[in-house]
XYZ file of C-alpha atoms in Angstrom:
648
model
C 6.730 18.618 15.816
C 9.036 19.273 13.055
C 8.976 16.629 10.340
C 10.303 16.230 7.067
C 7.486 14.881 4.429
C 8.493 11.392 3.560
C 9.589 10.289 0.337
C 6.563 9.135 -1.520
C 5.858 5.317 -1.897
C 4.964 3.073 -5.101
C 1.590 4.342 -4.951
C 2.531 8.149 -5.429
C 2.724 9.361 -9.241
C 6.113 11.215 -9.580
C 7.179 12.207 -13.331
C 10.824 11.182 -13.998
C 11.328 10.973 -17.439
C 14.919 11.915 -17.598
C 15.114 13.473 -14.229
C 13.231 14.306 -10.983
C 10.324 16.296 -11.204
C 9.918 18.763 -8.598
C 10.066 17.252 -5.625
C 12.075 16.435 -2.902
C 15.187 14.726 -4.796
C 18.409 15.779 -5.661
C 19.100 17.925 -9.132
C 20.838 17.028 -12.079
C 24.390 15.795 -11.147
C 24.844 12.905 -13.834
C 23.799 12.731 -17.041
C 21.359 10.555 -16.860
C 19.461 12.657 -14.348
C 19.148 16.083 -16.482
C 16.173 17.081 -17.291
C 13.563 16.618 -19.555
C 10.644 19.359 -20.318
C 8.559 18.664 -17.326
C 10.916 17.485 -15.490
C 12.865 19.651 -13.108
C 15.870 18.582 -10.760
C 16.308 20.759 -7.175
C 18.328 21.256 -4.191
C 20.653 18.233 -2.892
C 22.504 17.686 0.439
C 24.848 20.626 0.610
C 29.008 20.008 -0.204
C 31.231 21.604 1.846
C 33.414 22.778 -0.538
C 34.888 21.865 -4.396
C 37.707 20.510 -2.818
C 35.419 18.094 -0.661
C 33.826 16.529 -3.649
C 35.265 12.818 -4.696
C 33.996 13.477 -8.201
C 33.133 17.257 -10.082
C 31.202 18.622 -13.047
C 33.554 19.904 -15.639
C 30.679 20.525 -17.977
C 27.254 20.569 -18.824
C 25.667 21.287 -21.698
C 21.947 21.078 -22.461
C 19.696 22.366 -25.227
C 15.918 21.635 -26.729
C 14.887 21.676 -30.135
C 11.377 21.818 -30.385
C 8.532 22.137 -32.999
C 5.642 23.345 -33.724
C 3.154 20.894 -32.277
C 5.306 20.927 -29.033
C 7.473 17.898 -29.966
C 11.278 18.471 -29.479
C 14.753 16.460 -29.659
C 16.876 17.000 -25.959
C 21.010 16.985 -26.286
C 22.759 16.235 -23.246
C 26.919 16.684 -23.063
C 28.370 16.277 -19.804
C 31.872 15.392 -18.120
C 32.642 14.426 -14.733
C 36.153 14.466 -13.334
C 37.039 11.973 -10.928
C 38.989 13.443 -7.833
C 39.008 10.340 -5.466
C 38.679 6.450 -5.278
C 35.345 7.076 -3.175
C 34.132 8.131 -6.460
C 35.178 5.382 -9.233
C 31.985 3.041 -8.702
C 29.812 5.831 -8.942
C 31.329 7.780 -11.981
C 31.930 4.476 -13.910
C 27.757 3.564 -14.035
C 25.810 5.921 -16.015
C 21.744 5.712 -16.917
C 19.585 7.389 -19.197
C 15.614 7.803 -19.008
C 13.559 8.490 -21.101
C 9.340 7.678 -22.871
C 10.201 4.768 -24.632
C 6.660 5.458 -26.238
C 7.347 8.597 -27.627
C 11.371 8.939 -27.691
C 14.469 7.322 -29.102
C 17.409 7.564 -27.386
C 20.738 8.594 -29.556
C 23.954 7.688 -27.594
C 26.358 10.102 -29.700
C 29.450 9.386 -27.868
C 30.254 8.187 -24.410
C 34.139 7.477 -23.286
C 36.729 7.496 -20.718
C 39.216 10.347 -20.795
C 42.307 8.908 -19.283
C 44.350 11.591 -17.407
C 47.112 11.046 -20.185
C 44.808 12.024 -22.638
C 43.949 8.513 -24.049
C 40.284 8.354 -25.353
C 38.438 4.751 -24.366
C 35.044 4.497 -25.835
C 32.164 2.753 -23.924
C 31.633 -0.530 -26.166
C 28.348 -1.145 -26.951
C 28.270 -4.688 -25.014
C 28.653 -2.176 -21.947
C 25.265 -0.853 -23.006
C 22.333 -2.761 -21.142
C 18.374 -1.484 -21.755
C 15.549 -1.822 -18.876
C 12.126 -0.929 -20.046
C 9.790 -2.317 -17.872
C 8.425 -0.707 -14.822
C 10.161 -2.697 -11.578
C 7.513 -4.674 -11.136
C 7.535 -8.823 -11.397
C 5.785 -8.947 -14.872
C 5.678 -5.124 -15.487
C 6.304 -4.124 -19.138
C 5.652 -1.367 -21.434
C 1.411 -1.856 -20.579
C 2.523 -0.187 -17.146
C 5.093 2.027 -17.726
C 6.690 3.349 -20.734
C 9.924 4.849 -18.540
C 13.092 3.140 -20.608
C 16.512 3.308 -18.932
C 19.544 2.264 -20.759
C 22.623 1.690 -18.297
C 26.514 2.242 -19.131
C 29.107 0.855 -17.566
C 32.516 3.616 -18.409
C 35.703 1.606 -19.449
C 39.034 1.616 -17.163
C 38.244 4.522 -14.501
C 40.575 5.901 -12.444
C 41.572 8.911 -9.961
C 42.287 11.424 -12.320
C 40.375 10.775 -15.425
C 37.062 12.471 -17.321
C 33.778 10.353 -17.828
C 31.882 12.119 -20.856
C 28.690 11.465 -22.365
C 26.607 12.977 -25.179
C 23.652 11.594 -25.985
C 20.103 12.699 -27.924
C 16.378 11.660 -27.024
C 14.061 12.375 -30.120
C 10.464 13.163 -29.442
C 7.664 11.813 -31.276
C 5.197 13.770 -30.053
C 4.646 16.406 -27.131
C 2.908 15.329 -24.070
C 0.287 18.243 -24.904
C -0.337 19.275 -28.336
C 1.302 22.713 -29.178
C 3.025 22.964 -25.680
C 6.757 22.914 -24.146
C 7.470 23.722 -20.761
C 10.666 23.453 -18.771
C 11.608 24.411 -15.096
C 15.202 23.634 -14.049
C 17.222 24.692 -10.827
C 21.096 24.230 -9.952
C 21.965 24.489 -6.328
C 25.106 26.699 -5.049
C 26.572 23.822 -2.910
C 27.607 21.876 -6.050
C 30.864 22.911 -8.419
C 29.715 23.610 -11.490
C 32.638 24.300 -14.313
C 30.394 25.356 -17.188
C 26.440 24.931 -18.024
C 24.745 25.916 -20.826
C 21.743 25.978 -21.874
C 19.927 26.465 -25.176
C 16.128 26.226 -26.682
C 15.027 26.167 -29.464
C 11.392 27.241 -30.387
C 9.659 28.300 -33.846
C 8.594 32.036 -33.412
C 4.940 31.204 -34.127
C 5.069 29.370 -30.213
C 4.052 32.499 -27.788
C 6.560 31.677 -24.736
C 6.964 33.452 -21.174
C 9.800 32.934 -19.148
C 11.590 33.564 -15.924
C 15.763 33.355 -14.257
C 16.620 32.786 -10.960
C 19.753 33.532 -8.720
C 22.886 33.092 -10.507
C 22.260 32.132 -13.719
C 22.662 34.427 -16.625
C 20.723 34.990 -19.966
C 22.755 35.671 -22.551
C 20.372 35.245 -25.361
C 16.568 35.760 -26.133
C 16.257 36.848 -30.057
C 14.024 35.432 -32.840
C 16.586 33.905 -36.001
C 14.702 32.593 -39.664
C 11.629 31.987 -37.716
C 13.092 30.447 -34.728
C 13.198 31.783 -31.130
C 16.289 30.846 -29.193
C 16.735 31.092 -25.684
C 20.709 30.774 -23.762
C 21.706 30.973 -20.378
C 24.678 29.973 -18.699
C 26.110 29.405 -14.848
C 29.243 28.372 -13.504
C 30.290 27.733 -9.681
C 33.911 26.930 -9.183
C 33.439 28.019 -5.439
C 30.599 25.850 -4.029
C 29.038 27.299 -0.854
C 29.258 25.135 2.436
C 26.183 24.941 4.281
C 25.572 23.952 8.036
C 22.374 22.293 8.069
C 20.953 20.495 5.069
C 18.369 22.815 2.742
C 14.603 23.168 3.632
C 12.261 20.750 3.061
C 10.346 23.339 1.187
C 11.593 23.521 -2.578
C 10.718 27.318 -3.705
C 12.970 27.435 -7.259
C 13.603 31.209 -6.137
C 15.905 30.830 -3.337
C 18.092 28.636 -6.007
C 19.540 29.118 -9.570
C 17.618 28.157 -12.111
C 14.931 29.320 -15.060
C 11.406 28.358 -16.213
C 10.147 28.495 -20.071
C 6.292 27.746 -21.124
C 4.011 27.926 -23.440
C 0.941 27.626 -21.207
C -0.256 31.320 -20.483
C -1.651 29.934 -17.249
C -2.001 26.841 -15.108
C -6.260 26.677 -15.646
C -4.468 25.688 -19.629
C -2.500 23.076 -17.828
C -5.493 21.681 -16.493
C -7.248 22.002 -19.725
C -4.719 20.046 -21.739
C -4.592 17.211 -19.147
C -8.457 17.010 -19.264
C -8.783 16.974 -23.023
C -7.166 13.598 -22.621
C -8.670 12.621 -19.672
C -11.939 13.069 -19.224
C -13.041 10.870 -22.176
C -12.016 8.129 -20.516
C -14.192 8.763 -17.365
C -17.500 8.396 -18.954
C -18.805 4.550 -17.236
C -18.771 2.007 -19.321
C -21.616 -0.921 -19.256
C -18.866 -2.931 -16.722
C -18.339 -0.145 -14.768
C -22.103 0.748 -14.501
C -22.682 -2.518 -12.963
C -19.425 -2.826 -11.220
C -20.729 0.834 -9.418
C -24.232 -0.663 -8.464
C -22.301 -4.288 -6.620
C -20.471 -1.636 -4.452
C -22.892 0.354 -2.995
C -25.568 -2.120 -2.994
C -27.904 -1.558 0.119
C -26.254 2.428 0.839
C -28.337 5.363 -0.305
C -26.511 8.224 1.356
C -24.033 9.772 -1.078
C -21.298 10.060 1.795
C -21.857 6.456 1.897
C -21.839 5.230 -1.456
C -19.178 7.422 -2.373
C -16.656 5.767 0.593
C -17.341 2.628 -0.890
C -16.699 2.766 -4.559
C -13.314 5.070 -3.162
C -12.560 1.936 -0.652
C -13.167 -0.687 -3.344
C -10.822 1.365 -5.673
C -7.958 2.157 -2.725
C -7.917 -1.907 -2.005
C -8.611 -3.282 -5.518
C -6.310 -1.630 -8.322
C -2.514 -1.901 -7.381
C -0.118 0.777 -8.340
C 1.835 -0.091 -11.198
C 3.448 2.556 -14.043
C 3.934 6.445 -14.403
C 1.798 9.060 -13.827
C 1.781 12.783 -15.218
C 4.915 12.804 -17.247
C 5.916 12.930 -20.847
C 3.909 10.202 -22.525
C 1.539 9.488 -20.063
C -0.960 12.053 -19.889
C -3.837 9.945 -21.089
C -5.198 7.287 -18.696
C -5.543 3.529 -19.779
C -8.854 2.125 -20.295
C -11.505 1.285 -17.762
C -11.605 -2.363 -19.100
C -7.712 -2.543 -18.844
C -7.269 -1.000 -15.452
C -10.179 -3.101 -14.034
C -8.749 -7.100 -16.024
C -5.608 -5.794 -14.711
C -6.231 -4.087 -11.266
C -3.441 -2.355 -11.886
C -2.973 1.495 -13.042
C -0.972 4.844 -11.982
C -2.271 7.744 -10.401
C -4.474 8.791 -13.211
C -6.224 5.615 -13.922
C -6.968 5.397 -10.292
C -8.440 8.917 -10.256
C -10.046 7.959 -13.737
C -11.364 4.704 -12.479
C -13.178 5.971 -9.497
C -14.264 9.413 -11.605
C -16.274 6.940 -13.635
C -17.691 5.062 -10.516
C -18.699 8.081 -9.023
C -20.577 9.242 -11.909
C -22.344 5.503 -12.725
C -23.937 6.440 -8.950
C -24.935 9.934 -9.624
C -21.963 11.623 -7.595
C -20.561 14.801 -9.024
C -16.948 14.516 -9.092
C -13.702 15.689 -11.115
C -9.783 15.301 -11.306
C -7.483 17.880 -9.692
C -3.614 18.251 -10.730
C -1.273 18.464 -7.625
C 2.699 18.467 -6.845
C 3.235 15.522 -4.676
C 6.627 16.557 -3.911
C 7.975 19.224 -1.700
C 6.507 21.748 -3.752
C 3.464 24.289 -1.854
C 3.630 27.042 -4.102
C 3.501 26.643 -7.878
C 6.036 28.510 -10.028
C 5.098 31.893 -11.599
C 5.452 30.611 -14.714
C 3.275 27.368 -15.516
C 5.391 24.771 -15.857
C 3.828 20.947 -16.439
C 5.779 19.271 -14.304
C 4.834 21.615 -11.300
C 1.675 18.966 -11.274
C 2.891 15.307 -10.798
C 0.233 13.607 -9.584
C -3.726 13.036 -10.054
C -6.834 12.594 -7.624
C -10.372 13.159 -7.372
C -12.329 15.869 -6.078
C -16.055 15.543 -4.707
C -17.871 19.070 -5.361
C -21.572 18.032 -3.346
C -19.328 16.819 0.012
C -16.501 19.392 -0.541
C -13.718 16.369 -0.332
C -10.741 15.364 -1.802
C -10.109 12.151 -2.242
C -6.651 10.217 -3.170
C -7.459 5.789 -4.204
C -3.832 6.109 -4.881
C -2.699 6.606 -1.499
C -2.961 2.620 -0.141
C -4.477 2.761 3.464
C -5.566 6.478 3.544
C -9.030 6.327 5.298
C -12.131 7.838 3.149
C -12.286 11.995 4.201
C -8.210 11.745 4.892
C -5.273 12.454 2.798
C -1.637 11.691 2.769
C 0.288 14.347 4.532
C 2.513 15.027 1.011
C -0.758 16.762 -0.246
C -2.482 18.377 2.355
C -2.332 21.788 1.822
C -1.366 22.497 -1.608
C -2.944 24.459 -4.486
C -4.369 21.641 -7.179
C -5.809 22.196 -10.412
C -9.512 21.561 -10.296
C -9.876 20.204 -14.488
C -14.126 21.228 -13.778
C -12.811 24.396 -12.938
C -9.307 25.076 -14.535
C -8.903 28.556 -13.455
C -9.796 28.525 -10.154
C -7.418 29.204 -7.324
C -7.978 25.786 -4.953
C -6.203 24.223 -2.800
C -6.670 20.890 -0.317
C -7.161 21.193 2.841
C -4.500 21.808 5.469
C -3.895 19.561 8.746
C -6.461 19.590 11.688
C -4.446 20.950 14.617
C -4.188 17.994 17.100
C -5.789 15.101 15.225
C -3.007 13.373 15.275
C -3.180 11.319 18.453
C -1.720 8.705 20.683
C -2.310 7.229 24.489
C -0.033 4.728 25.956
C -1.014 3.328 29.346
C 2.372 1.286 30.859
C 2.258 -0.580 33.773
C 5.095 -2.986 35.022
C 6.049 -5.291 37.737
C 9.926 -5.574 38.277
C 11.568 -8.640 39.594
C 14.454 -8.342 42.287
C 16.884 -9.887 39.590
C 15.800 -6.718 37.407
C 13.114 -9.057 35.134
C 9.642 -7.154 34.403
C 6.535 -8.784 33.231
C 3.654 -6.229 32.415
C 1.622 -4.332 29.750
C 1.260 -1.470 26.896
C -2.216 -0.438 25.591
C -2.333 2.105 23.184
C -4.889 4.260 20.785
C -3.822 6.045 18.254
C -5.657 8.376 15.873
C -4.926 10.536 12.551
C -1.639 9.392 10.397
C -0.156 7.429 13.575
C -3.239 5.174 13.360
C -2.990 5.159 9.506
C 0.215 4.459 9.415
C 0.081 1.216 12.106
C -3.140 -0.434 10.259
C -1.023 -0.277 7.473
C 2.229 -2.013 8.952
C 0.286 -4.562 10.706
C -1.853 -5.474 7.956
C -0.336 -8.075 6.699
C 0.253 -9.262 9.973
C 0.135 -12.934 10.145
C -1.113 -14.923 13.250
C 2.109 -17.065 13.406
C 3.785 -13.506 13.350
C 1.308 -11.969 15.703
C 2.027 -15.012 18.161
C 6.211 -14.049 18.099
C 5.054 -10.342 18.357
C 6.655 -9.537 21.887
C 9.872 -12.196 21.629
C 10.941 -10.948 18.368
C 10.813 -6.940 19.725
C 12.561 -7.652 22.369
C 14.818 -9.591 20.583
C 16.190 -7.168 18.770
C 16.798 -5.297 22.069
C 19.256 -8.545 23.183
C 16.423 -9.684 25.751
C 14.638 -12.807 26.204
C 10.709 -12.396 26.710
C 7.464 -14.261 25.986
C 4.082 -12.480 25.866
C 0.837 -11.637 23.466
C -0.026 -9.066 21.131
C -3.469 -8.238 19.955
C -5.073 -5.465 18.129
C -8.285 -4.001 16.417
C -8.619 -5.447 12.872
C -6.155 -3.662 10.914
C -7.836 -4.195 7.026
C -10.737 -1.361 7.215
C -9.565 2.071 6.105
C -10.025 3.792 9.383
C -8.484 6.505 11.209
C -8.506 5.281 14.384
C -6.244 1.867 15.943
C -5.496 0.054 19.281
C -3.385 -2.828 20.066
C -2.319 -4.228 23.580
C 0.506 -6.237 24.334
C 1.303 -8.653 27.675
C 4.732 -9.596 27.991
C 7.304 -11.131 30.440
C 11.105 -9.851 30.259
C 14.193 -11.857 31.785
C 16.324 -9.635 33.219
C 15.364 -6.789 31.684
C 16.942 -3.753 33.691
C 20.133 -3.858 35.592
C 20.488 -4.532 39.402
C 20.716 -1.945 41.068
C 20.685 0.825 38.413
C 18.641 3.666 36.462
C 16.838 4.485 32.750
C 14.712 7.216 31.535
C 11.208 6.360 31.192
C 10.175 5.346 28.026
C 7.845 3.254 25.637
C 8.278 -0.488 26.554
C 7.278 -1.731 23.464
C 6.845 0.144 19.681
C 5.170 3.301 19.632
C 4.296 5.277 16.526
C 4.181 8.710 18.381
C 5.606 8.966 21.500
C 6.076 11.738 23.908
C 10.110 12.090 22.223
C 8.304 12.426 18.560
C 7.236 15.317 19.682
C 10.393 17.059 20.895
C 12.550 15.766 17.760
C 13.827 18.971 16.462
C 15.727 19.949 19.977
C 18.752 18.243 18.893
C 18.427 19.884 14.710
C 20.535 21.958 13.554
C 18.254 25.162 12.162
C 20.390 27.402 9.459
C 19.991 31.102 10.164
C 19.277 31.322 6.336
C 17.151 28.283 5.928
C 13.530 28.964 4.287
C 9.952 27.732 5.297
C 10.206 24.061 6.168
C 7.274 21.176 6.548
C 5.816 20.788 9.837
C 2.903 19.112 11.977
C 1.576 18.799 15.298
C 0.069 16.368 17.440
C -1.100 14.786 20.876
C 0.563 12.113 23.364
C 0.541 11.078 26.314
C 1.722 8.659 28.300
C 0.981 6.978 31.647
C 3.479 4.692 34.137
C 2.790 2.732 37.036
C 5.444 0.752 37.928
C 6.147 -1.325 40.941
C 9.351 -2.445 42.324
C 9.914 -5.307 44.906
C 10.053 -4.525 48.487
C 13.688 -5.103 48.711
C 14.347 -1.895 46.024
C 14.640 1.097 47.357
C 13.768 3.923 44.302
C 16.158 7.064 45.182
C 15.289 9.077 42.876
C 12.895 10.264 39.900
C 12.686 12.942 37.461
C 11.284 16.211 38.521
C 7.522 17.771 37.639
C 7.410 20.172 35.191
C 4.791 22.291 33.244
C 5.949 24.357 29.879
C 3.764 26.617 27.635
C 5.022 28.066 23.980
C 2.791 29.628 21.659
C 0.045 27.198 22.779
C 1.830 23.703 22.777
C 2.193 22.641 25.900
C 4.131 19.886 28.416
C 2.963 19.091 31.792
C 5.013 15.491 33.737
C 4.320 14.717 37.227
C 5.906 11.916 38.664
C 4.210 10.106 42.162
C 6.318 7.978 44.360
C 4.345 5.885 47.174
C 6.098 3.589 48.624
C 7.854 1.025 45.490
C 5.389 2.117 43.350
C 5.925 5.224 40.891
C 2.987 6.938 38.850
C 3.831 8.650 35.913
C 1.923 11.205 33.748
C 3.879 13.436 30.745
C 1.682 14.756 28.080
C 2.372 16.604 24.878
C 0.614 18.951 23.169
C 2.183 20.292 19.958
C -0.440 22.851 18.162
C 1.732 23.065 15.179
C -0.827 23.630 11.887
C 1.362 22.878 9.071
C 2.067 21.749 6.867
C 4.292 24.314 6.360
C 5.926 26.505 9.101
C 8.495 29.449 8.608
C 11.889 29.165 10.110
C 11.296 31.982 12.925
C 8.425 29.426 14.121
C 10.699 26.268 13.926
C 13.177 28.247 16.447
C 10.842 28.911 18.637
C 9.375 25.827 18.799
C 12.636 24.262 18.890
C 13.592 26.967 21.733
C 10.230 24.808 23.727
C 11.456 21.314 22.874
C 14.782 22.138 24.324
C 13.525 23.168 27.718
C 11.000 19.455 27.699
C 14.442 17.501 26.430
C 15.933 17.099 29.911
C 12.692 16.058 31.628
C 12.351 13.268 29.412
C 15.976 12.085 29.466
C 15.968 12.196 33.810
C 16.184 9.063 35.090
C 14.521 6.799 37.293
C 17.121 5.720 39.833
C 16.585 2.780 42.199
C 18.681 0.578 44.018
């Protein structure tokens, strides 16, 4: 199955401080999204061409001052020319992010250039500044991420947005460091970037350029060493399919600048800060001995402190990004039950260790990011969790409703940062081929006026159980009871009915539900339809076949991927006076191992069906030449499932 990794939720630590890290969002367009050191823009949908774009960057100019202990003051000049009214709303909002806890923000200038030449300045009563986190309540105790909004002046077809503004650092995020990592894609017009920084000599750097940009400085001035490059792209490049899912900063244009000789210093830096704040407190202690009371296996004790930790501290705040490197206290996180990435990893470090269980933090990209930059960049780690040396497991509290001994599917698969052992090459572990799992078992009756009363039972195992408990959690009985008349409401049909299901609230990786229902005139008289889940279905047989109808560039790179079982069972009965004249044929594929084998049994009014899927995709990542062949399989199992069941 080809799948793109989901965006990450809430409860996934991304560091935007003045941009995107890497991951999978759009670069720098607007001012307000260029980056800050550790913080790195990528690829976006593709344009089709500069004169395609409502609204173009004339210029962009960005350049980092930094000193000694790592600290450094970002300027950011850009101007956007408006081409069409699609683009007025967008071009006339602005917003700036930045650590309010260790940055001011500088507006120098910020105007309207009319296309007569007429200068209108953005008043300051057009300024407005949001610094808490998004959350009911939140404040600067859960996120120190500032974002002051402008709203441009009298914007029209025709006319130049500009804005210059400064961020002044108080301090670095690590002592004595500065690292930046920056791409541009080709499918954007880009009139003029440049790029400057600023370092005292003393700072030992090493550096790297990619694609299209061009260095046109590196020399050491009265102690300083300066760094230029510059880029322009007045012909953007049209693309056919959007980019891979897979960011890899060398298929783009871009550089990388750092300080850190390797990652294992990365690692080092973050647990300087870190690790203090693991050792257990008195609270904790006792807090660690409630949990596992009556458990003496280690596997055991060490599922419940991560269980109590995954279903007790909320996500709230910023994670690894400028400013928030050190976690909050135990006795904060635990009055609160609320903390980032980093607290939670923090947290459940200092559980583990109250019970005797060996464990650490490991740095990881939880974007679209699988293999880290030559160059050692900070914000090529976004995101924190916990690693378990004595049972060999990774563990994520972060990640609501991931089962102990599973994690998300953003990073499976990944090289992390182990801070016990900084220089080590490590990496989680990849998917399981064919854990993910699901069985339907359909069986109707149909009415002669074309109504259908019958039922669905289905298991499911791996993410598509994970990701049911976790949309039926909340499930209320008064919603539980409307269940089947709401679903197939939203279909236009009338039906009554009962749902039921295995307790959804445990972390498990397994889930079954089973639903009753009777449908008023539910099918057409006389008439056809493809067979096909009767009520929702996390991963049904069509999941599986997704990518027949994608568009695959010839020049598109490795993309994410994953695999999976399903099957699905039919028996469905007409009345005597329906005469079924037709169904869809048997077939059995086989493609480098996944497999598709449908039979379909008619006796008498009563058809048997039987398709099952078997997609031995490893993932998470696949190259394109797989994806076409696999694609080349899903094709051929398309038209089975799309043949319909005529009757009459």
């Amino acid at each position: 199955m080809r799948i793109a990794m989901q965006r990450l939720s809430a409860a996934v630590c991304l560091a935007l401080i003045g941009g995107a890290a890497i991951a999978q969002t759009a670069p720098a367009d607007r001012a307000g999204t260029a980056p800050a050191a550790s913080a790195t823009p990528v690829v976006k949908p593709a344009a089709a061409a500069a004169s395609d774009d409502p609204i173009r960057r004339e210029r962009s100019y960005l350049s980092y001052t930094v000193q000694a202990d790592g600290s450094y003051v970002e300027q950011h000049e850009t101007a956007f020319k408006v081409l069409d009214e699609r683009a007025i709303e967008y071009a006339k909002h602005e917003s700036i992010g930045y650590s309010a806890s260790i940055q001011t923000l500088d507006v120098v200038e910020a105007y309207t250039r009319k296309a007569d030449g007429r200068r209108i300045d953005v008043p300051k009563s057009n300024f407005q500044v949001e610094t808490n986190d998004g959350r009911e309540g939140g404040g600067p105790a859960f996120s120190d991420i500032a974002t002051t909004r402008l709203v441009f002046p009298d914007v029209a077809v025709g006319d130049t947005v500009v804005l210059n503004y400064r961020l002044v650092g108080k301090k670095a995020m690590f002592d004595g460091h500065f690292s930046d990592i920056t791409s541009f894609t080709d499918t954007a017009y880009m009139g003029d970037l440049r790029i400057k920084i600023d370092l005292p000599a003393g700072l030992w750097t090493q550096q790297q350029t990619f694609g299209k940009l061009k260095q046109v400085r590196d020399e050491t001035v009265g102690g300083r060493h300066i760094v230029e490059w510059t880029y322009q792209n007045l012909s953007p490049v049209k693309r056919e399919s959007d980019p891979a899912s897979i960011f890899d900063i060398e298929r783009y244009n871009g550089y990388a600048l750092s300080t850190f000789r390797s990652y294992g210093d990365i690692a080092k830096a973050y647990g300087e800060r870190a690790l203090p704040k693991a050792v257990p407190t008195a609270r904790v202690r006792k807090l660690a001995d409630e949990i596992a009371a009556g458990k003496t296996d280690q596997r055991a004790v060490a599922q419940a402190l991560y269980e109590w930790v995954s279903t007790n501290i909320n996500y709230a705040g910023n994670c690894i990004g400028l400013g928030a490197v050190v976690p909050r206290d135990q006795e904060f996180v635990l009055d609160n039950r609320i903390g980032d990435c980093k607290d939670h990893a923090t947290l459940l470090q200092a559980l583990f260790a109250a019970k005797g269980i060996e464990a650490t933090q490991a740095l990881i990209n939880a974007g679209n990011v699988y293999t880290l930059p030559k160059v050692p960049v900070a914000s090529s780690v976004n995101h924190v969790l916990n690693y378990l040396p004595g049972l060999d497991l990774y563990v994520d509290a972060t990640a609501k409703g991931i089962p102990f001994g599973e994690l998300p599917a953003q990073i499976a698969g990944k090289p992390v940062l182990r801070i016990d052992r900084p220089e080590l090459k490590a990496s989680t572990p990849g998917f399981v081929k064919l854990h993910n799992r699901q069985r339907m078992n359909t069986r109707l009756t149909v009415l002669e006026d074309g109504s259908m009363k019958g039922t669905v039972e289905v298991e499911l195992s791996g993410m598509p159980a994970i990701s049911m408990r976790a949309s039926l959690r909340e499930l209320s009985a008064d919603d539980a009871k409307d269940m089947v008349k709401n679903v197939f409401k939203r279909g236009g049909l009338e039906a009554e009915g009962s749902f039921t299901q295995d307790d959804p609230k445990p972390l498990r990786g397994e889930h079954r539900y089973r639903t009753q229902f009777e449908v008023k005139q539910a099918l057409p008289v006389p008439g056809a339809f493809a067979l096909g889940p009767s009520f929702f279905s996390p991963m049904p047989v069509s999941a599986l076949v997704g990518s027949a109808t994608a568009e695959i560039d010839k020049d598109e790179g490795d993309g994410t991927c994953g695999g999976g079982r399903s099957e699905e069972t039919y028996r469905i009965e007409f009345p005597a006076t329906m005469k079924v004249i037709a169904v869809p044929p048997n077939l059995s594929l086989e493609s480098g191992g996944s497999r598709y084998t449908a039979t379909y049994t008619l006796k008498g009014n009563v058809l048997e069906a039987s398709r099952v899927i078997e997609d031995v995709t490893l993932g998470p990542v696949c190259t394109a030449e797989y994806n076409r062949a696999y694609q080349a399989f899903a094709k051929k199992v398309l038209p089975n499932l799309k043949a319909q069941l005529v009757y009459q």
